[in-house]
């Protein structure tokens, strides 16, 4: 079941239900699928980017990364079950992959982030099979030879789960353009999760995460990169939700 937030259909599952669906599909070596993890900024981007909306429409799972989506869903009287934070999902899936023998590949992140995340995860889960990491150069999406090289690396490694940390909407668009060719059972866009796991970017204390204030912590830590997202984006998102709640604007 999916619920509508500002025209975007979000899956109504618990965190564990999402994990189980992804793991079961990966273990079954099912047909290639991908998972998207929207937050409030994704919702805003989806209002004006038709291709991005179509990518979301075809996703295997659309799971709420941002706490703001849970607040919005409750306000709209169609509550979601759980937050499915991208970093938590990444770490949980890697832990289960180590137990189940699933192979994973880490694509993207800042230079060194995926490799450092690999070392951290391998220290925690010695049986984890990370079959490749790669950080594409800036502007790679406009370089046909680089795009072909990336696909060759991933196909040669033959992972069961591909984690892509390129930021939205770049990661989702790259996945949509390539997932069928790659034939990886599950691809997931996870933003800055490599950096967070590698301790290159500090994550908010647990109490701030639970209070829905992780966005504020990230704004304090990286103000120059994130001020536009939160200072300008959050009020716009709230305004869209208000218009949906009171029927001023219909979102299909």
PDB file of C-alpha atoms in Angstrom, residues 75-236:
ATOM      1  CA  UNK A  75      -0.904  15.570   9.292  1.00  0.00           C
ATOM      2  CA  UNK A  76      -2.590  14.360   6.086  1.00  0.00           C
ATOM      3  CA  UNK A  77      -4.320  11.630   8.149  1.00  0.00           C
ATOM      4  CA  UNK A  78      -2.592   8.853   6.188  1.00  0.00           C
ATOM      5  CA  UNK A  79       0.206   7.913   8.595  1.00  0.00           C
ATOM      6  CA  UNK A  80       3.272   5.952   7.526  1.00  0.00           C
ATOM      7  CA  UNK A  81       4.520   3.056   9.668  1.00  0.00           C
ATOM      8  CA  UNK A  82       8.194   3.907   9.982  1.00  0.00           C
ATOM      9  CA  UNK A  83      11.130   5.980   8.863  1.00  0.00           C
ATOM     10  CA  UNK A  84      13.516   4.114   6.561  1.00  0.00           C
ATOM     11  CA  UNK A  85      16.702   6.140   6.865  1.00  0.00           C
ATOM     12  CA  UNK A  86      19.099   5.493   3.976  1.00  0.00           C
ATOM     13  CA  UNK A  87      22.194   5.152   6.160  1.00  0.00           C
ATOM     14  CA  UNK A  88      20.462   2.793   8.597  1.00  0.00           C
ATOM     15  CA  UNK A  89      19.197   0.771   5.635  1.00  0.00           C
ATOM     16  CA  UNK A  90      22.704   0.599   4.143  1.00  0.00           C
ATOM     17  CA  UNK A  91      24.242  -0.624   7.398  1.00  0.00           C
ATOM     18  CA  UNK A  92      21.472  -3.148   8.117  1.00  0.00           C
ATOM     19  CA  UNK A  93      21.580  -4.614   4.622  1.00  0.00           C
ATOM     20  CA  UNK A  94      25.358  -4.968   4.811  1.00  0.00           C
ATOM     21  CA  UNK A  95      25.037  -6.791   8.141  1.00  0.00           C
ATOM     22  CA  UNK A  96      22.512  -9.219   6.661  1.00  0.00           C
ATOM     23  CA  UNK A  97      24.543  -9.569   3.458  1.00  0.00           C
ATOM     24  CA  UNK A  98      27.439 -10.802   5.601  1.00  0.00           C
ATOM     25  CA  UNK A  99      25.175 -13.450   7.156  1.00  0.00           C
ATOM     26  CA  UNK A 100      23.475 -14.534   3.940  1.00  0.00           C
ATOM     27  CA  UNK A 101      26.456 -14.434   1.592  1.00  0.00           C
ATOM     28  CA  UNK A 102      25.135 -11.591  -0.547  1.00  0.00           C
ATOM     29  CA  UNK A 103      27.655  -9.600  -2.581  1.00  0.00           C
ATOM     30  CA  UNK A 104      27.590  -5.799  -2.502  1.00  0.00           C
ATOM     31  CA  UNK A 105      29.171  -2.998  -4.557  1.00  0.00           C
ATOM     32  CA  UNK A 106      29.635   0.613  -3.429  1.00  0.00           C
ATOM     33  CA  UNK A 107      29.479   3.265  -6.157  1.00  0.00           C
ATOM     34  CA  UNK A 108      29.939   6.986  -5.597  1.00  0.00           C
ATOM     35  CA  UNK A 109      30.599   9.156  -2.583  1.00  0.00           C
ATOM     36  CA  UNK A 110      33.415  11.628  -2.138  1.00  0.00           C
ATOM     37  CA  UNK A 111      36.928  10.460  -3.062  1.00  0.00           C
ATOM     38  CA  UNK A 112      37.888   7.734  -0.594  1.00  0.00           C
ATOM     39  CA  UNK A 113      34.462   7.527   1.068  1.00  0.00           C
ATOM     40  CA  UNK A 114      33.351   4.186  -0.373  1.00  0.00           C
ATOM     41  CA  UNK A 115      36.722   2.585   0.364  1.00  0.00           C
ATOM     42  CA  UNK A 116      36.741   3.893   3.942  1.00  0.00           C
ATOM     43  CA  UNK A 117      33.152   2.739   4.416  1.00  0.00           C
ATOM     44  CA  UNK A 118      34.215  -0.679   3.132  1.00  0.00           C
ATOM     45  CA  UNK A 119      36.986  -0.900   5.741  1.00  0.00           C
ATOM     46  CA  UNK A 120      34.608   0.103   8.562  1.00  0.00           C
ATOM     47  CA  UNK A 121      31.973  -2.394   7.474  1.00  0.00           C
ATOM     48  CA  UNK A 122      34.477  -5.224   6.999  1.00  0.00           C
ATOM     49  CA  UNK A 123      35.813  -4.593  10.508  1.00  0.00           C
ATOM     50  CA  UNK A 124      32.293  -5.070  11.889  1.00  0.00           C
ATOM     51  CA  UNK A 125      31.307  -7.903   9.552  1.00  0.00           C
ATOM     52  CA  UNK A 126      34.379  -9.930   8.481  1.00  0.00           C
ATOM     53  CA  UNK A 127      32.255 -12.182   6.259  1.00  0.00           C
ATOM     54  CA  UNK A 128      30.849  -9.259   4.267  1.00  0.00           C
ATOM     55  CA  UNK A 129      31.647  -9.611   0.572  1.00  0.00           C
ATOM     56  CA  UNK A 130      32.158  -6.111  -0.856  1.00  0.00           C
ATOM     57  CA  UNK A 131      33.065  -7.010  -4.412  1.00  0.00           C
ATOM     58  CA  UNK A 132      33.934  -3.491  -5.532  1.00  0.00           C
ATOM     59  CA  UNK A 133      34.044   0.216  -4.752  1.00  0.00           C
ATOM     60  CA  UNK A 134      34.367   3.051  -7.228  1.00  0.00           C
ATOM     61  CA  UNK A 135      34.275   6.852  -7.034  1.00  0.00           C
ATOM     62  CA  UNK A 136      33.468   8.292 -10.480  1.00  0.00           C
ATOM     63  CA  UNK A 137      35.115  11.590 -11.460  1.00  0.00           C
ATOM     64  CA  UNK A 138      33.146  14.820 -11.429  1.00  0.00           C
ATOM     65  CA  UNK A 139      30.958  15.120 -14.529  1.00  0.00           C
ATOM     66  CA  UNK A 140      31.180  11.403 -15.305  1.00  0.00           C
ATOM     67  CA  UNK A 141      27.543  11.355 -16.401  1.00  0.00           C
ATOM     68  CA  UNK A 142      28.553  13.308 -19.535  1.00  0.00           C
ATOM     69  CA  UNK A 143      31.481  11.021 -20.397  1.00  0.00           C
ATOM     70  CA  UNK A 144      30.402   7.978 -22.459  1.00  0.00           C
ATOM     71  CA  UNK A 145      33.708   6.141 -21.939  1.00  0.00           C
ATOM     72  CA  UNK A 146      33.504   6.607 -18.169  1.00  0.00           C
ATOM     73  CA  UNK A 147      29.883   5.458 -18.091  1.00  0.00           C
ATOM     74  CA  UNK A 148      30.839   2.346 -20.033  1.00  0.00           C
ATOM     75  CA  UNK A 149      33.776   1.703 -17.715  1.00  0.00           C
ATOM     76  CA  UNK A 150      31.548   1.947 -14.618  1.00  0.00           C
ATOM     77  CA  UNK A 151      29.088  -0.551 -16.052  1.00  0.00           C
ATOM     78  CA  UNK A 152      31.904  -2.927 -16.976  1.00  0.00           C
ATOM     79  CA  UNK A 153      33.283  -2.822 -13.429  1.00  0.00           C
ATOM     80  CA  UNK A 154      29.901  -3.563 -11.880  1.00  0.00           C
ATOM     81  CA  UNK A 155      28.991  -6.342 -14.311  1.00  0.00           C
ATOM     82  CA  UNK A 156      32.368  -8.007 -13.799  1.00  0.00           C
ATOM     83  CA  UNK A 157      31.888  -7.884 -10.006  1.00  0.00           C
ATOM     84  CA  UNK A 158      28.345  -9.301 -10.282  1.00  0.00           C
ATOM     85  CA  UNK A 159      26.922  -7.925  -6.989  1.00  0.00           C
ATOM     86  CA  UNK A 160      23.532  -8.824  -5.534  1.00  0.00           C
ATOM     87  CA  UNK A 161      23.019  -5.320  -4.121  1.00  0.00           C
ATOM     88  CA  UNK A 162      24.402  -2.097  -5.584  1.00  0.00           C
ATOM     89  CA  UNK A 163      24.567   0.936  -3.278  1.00  0.00           C
ATOM     90  CA  UNK A 164      24.804   4.246  -5.147  1.00  0.00           C
ATOM     91  CA  UNK A 165      25.871   7.409  -3.321  1.00  0.00           C
ATOM     92  CA  UNK A 166      25.757  10.159  -5.949  1.00  0.00           C
ATOM     93  CA  UNK A 167      23.145  12.468  -4.405  1.00  0.00           C
ATOM     94  CA  UNK A 168      19.630  13.063  -5.707  1.00  0.00           C
ATOM     95  CA  UNK A 169      18.443  13.168  -8.402  1.00  0.00           C
ATOM     96  CA  UNK A 170      21.730  12.147 -10.079  1.00  0.00           C
ATOM     97  CA  UNK A 171      21.857   8.744  -8.365  1.00  0.00           C
ATOM     98  CA  UNK A 172      18.244   7.891  -9.203  1.00  0.00           C
ATOM     99  CA  UNK A 173      18.642   8.959 -12.830  1.00  0.00           C
ATOM    100  CA  UNK A 174      21.859   6.995 -13.226  1.00  0.00           C
ATOM    101  CA  UNK A 175      20.231   3.907 -11.693  1.00  0.00           C
ATOM    102  CA  UNK A 176      17.162   4.210 -13.934  1.00  0.00           C
ATOM    103  CA  UNK A 177      19.365   4.509 -17.023  1.00  0.00           C
ATOM    104  CA  UNK A 178      21.548   1.526 -16.151  1.00  0.00           C
ATOM    105  CA  UNK A 179      19.870  -0.988 -13.831  1.00  0.00           C
ATOM    106  CA  UNK A 180      18.449  -3.179 -16.593  1.00  0.00           C
ATOM    107  CA  UNK A 181      21.805  -3.472 -18.335  1.00  0.00           C
ATOM    108  CA  UNK A 182      23.639  -4.172 -15.069  1.00  0.00           C
ATOM    109  CA  UNK A 183      21.278  -7.017 -14.100  1.00  0.00           C
ATOM    110  CA  UNK A 184      21.902  -6.419 -10.372  1.00  0.00           C
ATOM    111  CA  UNK A 185      18.850  -7.655  -8.412  1.00  0.00           C
ATOM    112  CA  UNK A 186      18.653  -4.523  -6.224  1.00  0.00           C
ATOM    113  CA  UNK A 187      20.102  -1.020  -6.688  1.00  0.00           C
ATOM    114  CA  UNK A 188      19.587   1.613  -3.969  1.00  0.00           C
ATOM    115  CA  UNK A 189      20.339   5.343  -3.940  1.00  0.00           C
ATOM    116  CA  UNK A 190      21.685   6.259  -0.481  1.00  0.00           C
ATOM    117  CA  UNK A 191      23.070   9.811  -0.751  1.00  0.00           C
ATOM    118  CA  UNK A 192      25.890  10.598   1.708  1.00  0.00           C
ATOM    119  CA  UNK A 193      25.731   7.263   3.544  1.00  0.00           C
ATOM    120  CA  UNK A 194      29.277   6.246   2.577  1.00  0.00           C
ATOM    121  CA  UNK A 195      30.625   9.441   4.139  1.00  0.00           C
ATOM    122  CA  UNK A 196      28.565   8.931   7.289  1.00  0.00           C
ATOM    123  CA  UNK A 197      29.645   5.314   7.751  1.00  0.00           C
ATOM    124  CA  UNK A 198      33.269   6.286   7.020  1.00  0.00           C
ATOM    125  CA  UNK A 199      33.060   9.087   9.642  1.00  0.00           C
ATOM    126  CA  UNK A 200      33.974  11.653   6.979  1.00  0.00           C
ATOM    127  CA  UNK A 201      30.738  13.468   7.863  1.00  0.00           C
ATOM    128  CA  UNK A 202      29.433  13.447  11.415  1.00  0.00           C
ATOM    129  CA  UNK A 203      26.002  12.002  12.000  1.00  0.00           C
ATOM    130  CA  UNK A 204      23.581  13.577  14.439  1.00  0.00           C
ATOM    131  CA  UNK A 205      23.399  12.154  17.981  1.00  0.00           C
ATOM    132  CA  UNK A 206      20.760   9.456  18.367  1.00  0.00           C
ATOM    133  CA  UNK A 207      18.493  11.746  20.425  1.00  0.00           C
ATOM    134  CA  UNK A 208      18.435  14.274  17.557  1.00  0.00           C
ATOM    135  CA  UNK A 209      17.690  11.514  15.056  1.00  0.00           C
ATOM    136  CA  UNK A 210      14.760  10.307  17.176  1.00  0.00           C
ATOM    137  CA  UNK A 211      13.493  13.863  17.685  1.00  0.00           C
ATOM    138  CA  UNK A 212      13.476  14.488  13.944  1.00  0.00           C
ATOM    139  CA  UNK A 213      16.290  17.045  14.195  1.00  0.00           C
ATOM    140  CA  UNK A 214      18.920  15.299  12.096  1.00  0.00           C
ATOM    141  CA  UNK A 215      18.360  17.933   9.394  1.00  0.00           C
ATOM    142  CA  UNK A 216      19.280  20.690  11.867  1.00  0.00           C
ATOM    143  CA  UNK A 217      22.475  18.911  12.870  1.00  0.00           C
ATOM    144  CA  UNK A 218      23.474  18.452   9.225  1.00  0.00           C
ATOM    145  CA  UNK A 219      22.752  22.125   8.554  1.00  0.00           C
ATOM    146  CA  UNK A 220      25.034  23.124  11.434  1.00  0.00           C
ATOM    147  CA  UNK A 221      27.800  20.763  10.249  1.00  0.00           C
ATOM    148  CA  UNK A 222      27.598  21.656   6.532  1.00  0.00           C
ATOM    149  CA  UNK A 223      25.886  25.058   6.292  1.00  0.00           C
ATOM    150  CA  UNK A 224      27.360  26.164   2.954  1.00  0.00           C
ATOM    151  CA  UNK A 225      26.206  22.978   1.201  1.00  0.00           C
ATOM    152  CA  UNK A 226      22.825  22.501   2.849  1.00  0.00           C
ATOM    153  CA  UNK A 227      21.408  25.944   3.722  1.00  0.00           C
ATOM    154  CA  UNK A 228      19.342  26.186   0.550  1.00  0.00           C
ATOM    155  CA  UNK A 229      17.900  22.704   1.034  1.00  0.00           C
ATOM    156  CA  UNK A 230      16.663  23.360   4.565  1.00  0.00           C
ATOM    157  CA  UNK A 231      16.181  27.125   4.927  1.00  0.00           C
ATOM    158  CA  UNK A 232      14.374  27.520   1.606  1.00  0.00           C
ATOM    159  CA  UNK A 233      13.180  23.961   1.005  1.00  0.00           C
ATOM    160  CA  UNK A 234      11.479  23.133   4.288  1.00  0.00           C
ATOM    161  CA  UNK A 235       8.975  26.059   4.225  1.00  0.00           C
ATOM    162  CA  UNK A 236       8.109  25.240   0.597  1.00  0.00           C
TER     163      UNK A 236
END
